[in-house]
Amino acid sequence: MKKFFHSLPVAVLLLLAACSKNNSSSGTTSFNGGNTTGQGGSMARFTIVGHYLYTVDGRSLRVFDISNPSLVQLKNSQLLGWDIEAIFPFRNKLFIASNTAMYLFNINNPEQPVQESYVQHLTGCDPVVANDSVAYLTIHGGNRCGSSINELQVYDIRNVAYPQFITRIPMNRPMGLGIKDTVLFVCDDNAGIRLFSISNPYAPRTMYIVSGDAVQDVIPMDTTLVGMMPQGLAIYDIRNLNQVSKLGEVKN
């Protein structure tokens, strides 16, 4: 195993990690009309979609126009509730997680996000990822999260106005998660990264566990998976999703 590798510049990975650790975007987003793209983790607190920056703090969703980087403008601020934790963009949607609920907003008018639905769940910290038809969120307990519940939840969001709870899967202490093709990656504390087949997106099926690292969040990319650890990054080869292997790590 190598700590540094030529094919993945360390500076780029450190920047990517810094963005995610400081709560950057959760999905693939674009900036300046799509000239630049980036990815971040599911535990993100801000994301860029087009010319707009969306941020969440403990209570609010804010929208900033960043089309002119030298003159960033606050366009909107909405009070959501309490304990808002993460934001995930997918196309014209924002998925926002609190420790008791998941909010779904459309951004057809990017300066005026409109809440389309709200799903309440058991209390606990809850990163979220989603696509057109399904949303996955993890709930984990602990002192800050105020719960002992630890599980993966699946929601059918084909009718975004009425998300339907489908199933829950018990886990050790799940945290960040990410989607690549028909595989869902879920960070499960010291157990490692659990891979689920989502060929049937509403019935995740356990494939195997990549053990050895306490990864807290993941960013699936084209051929690699970036895992965020308290002490740095772990990099995995995901060209073969049936046999993910670790390439190396970068320590803080």
Tab-separated table of C-alpha atoms in Angstrom:
chain	number	residue	atom	x	y	z
A	1	MET	CA	0.000	0.000	0.000
A	2	LYS	CA	1.272	3.484	-0.841
A	3	LYS	CA	0.681	6.642	1.136
A	4	PHE	CA	1.093	8.898	-1.903
A	5	PHE	CA	0.329	8.132	-5.523
A	6	HIS	CA	1.011	9.932	-8.765
A	7	SER	CA	-2.392	9.323	-10.330
A	8	LEU	CA	-4.254	11.168	-7.539
A	9	PRO	CA	-2.516	14.457	-6.747
A	10	VAL	CA	-2.359	14.900	-2.997
A	11	ALA	CA	-3.109	18.605	-3.179
A	12	VAL	CA	-6.379	17.962	-5.017
A	13	LEU	CA	-7.406	15.280	-2.541
A	14	LEU	CA	-6.592	17.478	0.430
A	15	LEU	CA	-8.669	20.269	-1.074
A	16	LEU	CA	-11.514	17.831	-1.671
A	17	ALA	CA	-11.275	16.611	1.909
A	18	ALA	CA	-11.148	20.116	3.287
A	19	CYS	CA	-14.288	21.021	1.366
A	20	SER	CA	-16.132	17.993	2.682
A	21	LYS	CA	-14.868	18.341	6.238
A	22	ASN	CA	-15.927	21.956	6.183
A	23	ASN	CA	-19.238	20.805	4.776
A	24	SER	CA	-19.095	21.348	1.068
A	25	SER	CA	-21.449	19.971	-1.517
A	26	SER	CA	-22.930	16.539	-1.235
A	27	GLY	CA	-23.653	15.761	-4.868
A	28	THR	CA	-22.104	16.713	-8.160
A	29	THR	CA	-22.553	20.452	-8.587
A	30	SER	CA	-21.543	23.070	-11.110
A	31	PHE	CA	-20.126	26.579	-10.861
A	32	ASN	CA	-19.942	29.403	-13.411
A	33	GLY	CA	-22.363	27.792	-15.793
A	34	GLY	CA	-20.926	24.328	-15.456
A	35	ASN	CA	-17.267	25.149	-16.185
A	36	THR	CA	-16.196	23.610	-12.904
A	37	THR	CA	-17.630	20.613	-11.118
A	38	GLY	CA	-17.006	19.251	-7.666
A	39	GLN	CA	-18.175	16.611	-5.271
A	40	GLY	CA	-18.449	16.500	-1.525
A	41	GLY	CA	-19.699	14.293	1.255
A	42	SER	CA	-23.192	13.529	2.509
A	43	MET	CA	-22.543	15.381	5.771
A	44	ALA	CA	-22.226	18.675	3.889
A	45	ARG	CA	-23.553	22.038	5.070
A	46	PHE	CA	-23.186	23.945	1.815
A	47	THR	CA	-23.392	23.216	-1.875
A	48	ILE	CA	-23.100	25.067	-5.187
A	49	VAL	CA	-25.675	24.631	-7.950
A	50	GLY	CA	-25.129	26.777	-11.022
A	51	HIS	CA	-24.468	30.346	-9.919
A	52	TYR	CA	-25.886	29.847	-6.440
A	53	LEU	CA	-24.464	28.797	-3.108
A	54	TYR	CA	-26.891	27.122	-0.704
A	55	THR	CA	-25.951	26.877	2.965
A	56	VAL	CA	-27.564	25.457	6.079
A	57	ASP	CA	-26.764	26.181	9.690
A	58	GLY	CA	-28.553	24.874	12.763
A	59	ARG	CA	-31.827	26.568	11.807
A	60	SER	CA	-31.848	28.146	8.343
A	61	LEU	CA	-31.394	27.697	4.596
A	62	ARG	CA	-29.649	30.607	2.871
A	63	VAL	CA	-29.188	31.346	-0.825
A	64	PHE	CA	-26.267	33.394	-2.183
A	65	ASP	CA	-25.770	34.617	-5.746
A	66	ILE	CA	-22.100	33.926	-6.573
A	67	SER	CA	-22.214	34.766	-10.280
A	68	ASN	CA	-19.855	37.645	-9.466
A	69	PRO	CA	-17.314	36.179	-6.988
A	70	SER	CA	-16.208	39.664	-5.946
A	71	LEU	CA	-19.767	40.651	-5.061
A	72	VAL	CA	-21.512	37.710	-3.392
A	73	GLN	CA	-25.138	38.587	-2.597
A	74	LEU	CA	-27.494	37.041	-0.057
A	75	LYS	CA	-30.736	36.464	-1.958
A	76	ASN	CA	-32.881	34.516	0.462
A	77	SER	CA	-32.995	33.123	3.975
A	78	GLN	CA	-35.592	30.673	5.269
A	79	LEU	CA	-36.065	29.445	8.811
A	80	LEU	CA	-36.423	25.653	8.711
A	81	GLY	CA	-36.473	24.533	12.322
A	82	TRP	CA	-33.871	23.190	14.696
A	83	ASP	CA	-30.790	20.973	14.423
A	84	ILE	CA	-30.403	21.265	10.648
A	85	GLU	CA	-27.395	19.146	9.731
A	86	ALA	CA	-26.786	18.526	6.031
A	87	ILE	CA	-27.750	19.471	2.479
A	88	PHE	CA	-27.660	17.290	-0.643
A	89	PRO	CA	-28.389	18.574	-4.183
A	90	PHE	CA	-29.784	16.488	-7.004
A	91	ARG	CA	-30.790	18.220	-10.238
A	92	ASN	CA	-33.498	20.715	-9.310
A	93	LYS	CA	-33.898	19.432	-5.743
A	94	LEU	CA	-32.313	20.087	-2.365
A	95	PHE	CA	-32.541	17.401	0.313
A	96	ILE	CA	-31.993	18.860	3.765
A	97	ALA	CA	-31.552	16.752	6.881
A	98	SER	CA	-32.156	17.643	10.505
A	99	ASN	CA	-31.873	15.313	13.456
A	100	THR	CA	-35.630	14.700	13.365
A	101	ALA	CA	-36.633	15.132	9.715
A	102	MET	CA	-35.798	15.312	6.012
A	103	TYR	CA	-36.938	18.334	3.973
A	104	LEU	CA	-37.299	18.311	0.170
A	105	PHE	CA	-37.081	21.624	-1.716
A	106	ASN	CA	-37.286	22.376	-5.405
A	107	ILE	CA	-35.031	25.074	-6.837
A	108	ASN	CA	-36.777	25.623	-10.158
A	109	ASN	CA	-36.432	29.274	-9.159
A	110	PRO	CA	-32.906	29.059	-7.727
A	111	GLU	CA	-33.287	32.177	-5.586
A	112	GLN	CA	-36.551	31.000	-4.034
A	113	PRO	CA	-36.353	27.364	-2.871
A	114	VAL	CA	-39.830	25.954	-2.329
A	115	GLN	CA	-40.458	23.227	0.221
A	116	GLU	CA	-42.262	20.332	-1.447
A	117	SER	CA	-42.408	17.885	1.430
A	118	TYR	CA	-41.241	17.045	4.916
A	119	VAL	CA	-40.612	13.633	6.428
A	120	GLN	CA	-40.273	13.187	10.165
A	121	HIS	CA	-38.183	10.331	11.492
A	122	LEU	CA	-36.710	9.029	14.722
A	123	THR	CA	-34.373	11.434	16.478
A	124	GLY	CA	-30.724	11.059	15.508
A	125	CYS	CA	-28.025	12.562	13.276
A	126	ASP	CA	-28.879	11.833	9.663
A	127	PRO	CA	-26.805	12.372	6.532
A	128	VAL	CA	-28.800	11.916	3.309
A	129	VAL	CA	-28.245	11.089	-0.391
A	130	ALA	CA	-30.860	10.755	-3.107
A	131	ASN	CA	-31.695	10.539	-6.800
A	132	ASP	CA	-34.897	10.893	-8.830
A	133	SER	CA	-36.763	8.067	-7.168
A	134	VAL	CA	-35.225	7.129	-3.828
A	135	ALA	CA	-33.632	8.767	-0.794
A	136	TYR	CA	-31.303	7.039	1.652
A	137	LEU	CA	-30.541	8.438	5.049
A	138	THR	CA	-28.657	7.118	8.017
A	139	ILE	CA	-29.602	7.747	11.614
A	140	HIS	CA	-26.967	7.416	14.279
A	141	GLY	CA	-27.049	8.058	17.973
A	142	GLY	CA	-24.632	9.536	20.458
A	143	ASN	CA	-24.498	12.341	22.975
A	144	ARG	CA	-24.939	15.156	20.420
A	145	CYS	CA	-27.553	13.295	18.415
A	146	GLY	CA	-29.769	12.480	21.366
A	147	SER	CA	-30.633	8.933	20.356
A	148	SER	CA	-29.517	5.327	20.490
A	149	ILE	CA	-31.060	4.503	17.072
A	150	ASN	CA	-28.579	3.312	14.442
A	151	GLU	CA	-30.036	2.391	11.056
A	152	LEU	CA	-30.237	3.005	7.319
A	153	GLN	CA	-33.649	4.211	6.106
A	154	VAL	CA	-35.051	4.065	2.576
A	155	TYR	CA	-37.749	6.391	1.169
A	156	ASP	CA	-39.619	6.255	-2.133
A	157	ILE	CA	-39.640	9.843	-3.447
A	158	ARG	CA	-41.134	9.298	-6.895
A	159	ASN	CA	-44.042	11.418	-5.664
A	160	VAL	CA	-41.882	14.073	-4.060
A	161	ALA	CA	-44.862	15.680	-2.335
A	162	TYR	CA	-45.561	12.439	-0.444
A	163	PRO	CA	-42.343	10.533	0.309
A	164	GLN	CA	-43.056	6.992	1.430
A	165	PHE	CA	-40.990	5.186	4.038
A	166	ILE	CA	-39.976	1.775	2.653
A	167	THR	CA	-37.645	0.025	5.054
A	168	ARG	CA	-34.972	0.327	7.712
A	169	ILE	CA	-31.776	-1.693	8.079
A	170	PRO	CA	-30.109	-1.917	11.521
A	171	MET	CA	-26.444	-0.927	11.613
A	172	ASN	CA	-23.664	-0.346	14.155
A	173	ARG	CA	-23.362	3.451	13.964
A	174	PRO	CA	-23.844	4.625	10.371
A	175	MET	CA	-22.662	8.042	9.259
A	176	GLY	CA	-21.925	9.342	5.741
A	177	LEU	CA	-23.037	7.578	2.579
A	178	GLY	CA	-22.776	7.817	-1.195
A	179	ILE	CA	-24.143	6.299	-4.409
A	180	LYS	CA	-22.188	4.962	-7.382
A	181	ASP	CA	-24.163	3.279	-10.168
A	182	THR	CA	-26.123	0.475	-8.458
A	183	VAL	CA	-24.063	0.429	-5.265
A	184	LEU	CA	-24.702	2.325	-2.034
A	185	PHE	CA	-21.707	2.947	0.244
A	186	VAL	CA	-22.478	3.444	3.936
A	187	CYS	CA	-19.845	4.337	6.535
A	188	ASP	CA	-20.565	2.206	9.602
A	189	ASP	CA	-18.115	3.431	12.246
A	190	ASN	CA	-15.326	0.984	13.076
A	191	ALA	CA	-17.034	-1.822	11.146
A	192	GLY	CA	-15.881	-0.167	7.905
A	193	ILE	CA	-17.677	0.773	4.688
A	194	ARG	CA	-20.721	-1.371	3.955
A	195	LEU	CA	-21.600	-1.890	0.302
A	196	PHE	CA	-25.236	-2.490	-0.634
A	197	SER	CA	-26.526	-3.502	-4.042
A	198	ILE	CA	-29.331	-1.148	-5.019
A	199	SER	CA	-30.238	-2.834	-8.291
A	200	ASN	CA	-33.643	-2.761	-6.623
A	201	PRO	CA	-33.270	0.723	-5.120
A	202	TYR	CA	-36.001	0.162	-2.538
A	203	ALA	CA	-34.509	-3.055	-1.176
A	204	PRO	CA	-30.767	-2.596	-0.527
A	205	ARG	CA	-28.961	-5.916	-0.369
A	206	THR	CA	-25.725	-6.292	1.574
A	207	MET	CA	-22.755	-7.132	-0.638
A	208	TYR	CA	-19.746	-6.989	1.681
A	209	ILE	CA	-17.800	-4.744	4.062
A	210	VAL	CA	-14.536	-2.938	3.343
A	211	SER	CA	-12.982	-3.069	6.797
A	212	GLY	CA	-9.865	-1.581	8.342
A	213	ASP	CA	-10.674	2.145	8.534
A	214	ALA	CA	-13.113	4.187	10.620
A	215	VAL	CA	-14.409	6.211	7.662
A	216	GLN	CA	-16.960	8.909	8.505
A	217	ASP	CA	-18.022	10.030	5.030
A	218	VAL	CA	-17.422	9.027	1.407
A	219	ILE	CA	-17.262	10.679	-2.009
A	220	PRO	CA	-17.713	8.234	-4.916
A	221	MET	CA	-15.933	9.488	-8.037
A	222	ASP	CA	-15.387	7.928	-11.467
A	223	THR	CA	-12.906	5.225	-10.511
A	224	THR	CA	-12.092	6.033	-6.889
A	225	LEU	CA	-13.832	6.390	-3.565
A	226	VAL	CA	-12.522	9.060	-1.204
A	227	GLY	CA	-13.116	8.198	2.447
A	228	MET	CA	-12.974	10.897	5.109
A	229	MET	CA	-11.335	9.829	8.362
A	230	PRO	CA	-10.622	11.904	11.492
A	231	GLN	CA	-6.899	11.718	10.687
A	232	GLY	CA	-7.061	12.210	6.913
A	233	LEU	CA	-8.176	10.413	3.740
A	234	ALA	CA	-8.418	6.825	2.574
A	235	ILE	CA	-8.521	6.216	-1.180
A	236	TYR	CA	-10.169	3.142	-2.704
A	237	ASP	CA	-10.252	1.699	-6.223
A	238	ILE	CA	-13.903	1.203	-7.273
A	239	ARG	CA	-13.427	0.230	-10.902
A	240	ASN	CA	-14.681	-3.196	-9.875
A	241	LEU	CA	-17.556	-2.608	-7.462
A	242	ASN	CA	-17.578	-6.291	-6.597
A	243	GLN	CA	-14.057	-6.034	-5.205
A	244	VAL	CA	-13.220	-2.596	-3.820
A	245	SER	CA	-9.567	-2.307	-2.794
A	246	LYS	CA	-7.672	0.317	-0.849
A	247	LEU	CA	-5.070	2.275	-2.813
A	248	GLY	CA	-3.581	4.241	0.045
A	249	GLU	CA	-4.146	7.077	2.462
A	250	VAL	CA	-3.146	10.653	3.159
A	251	LYS	CA	-2.679	11.598	6.815
A	252	ASN	CA	-3.202	15.065	8.246
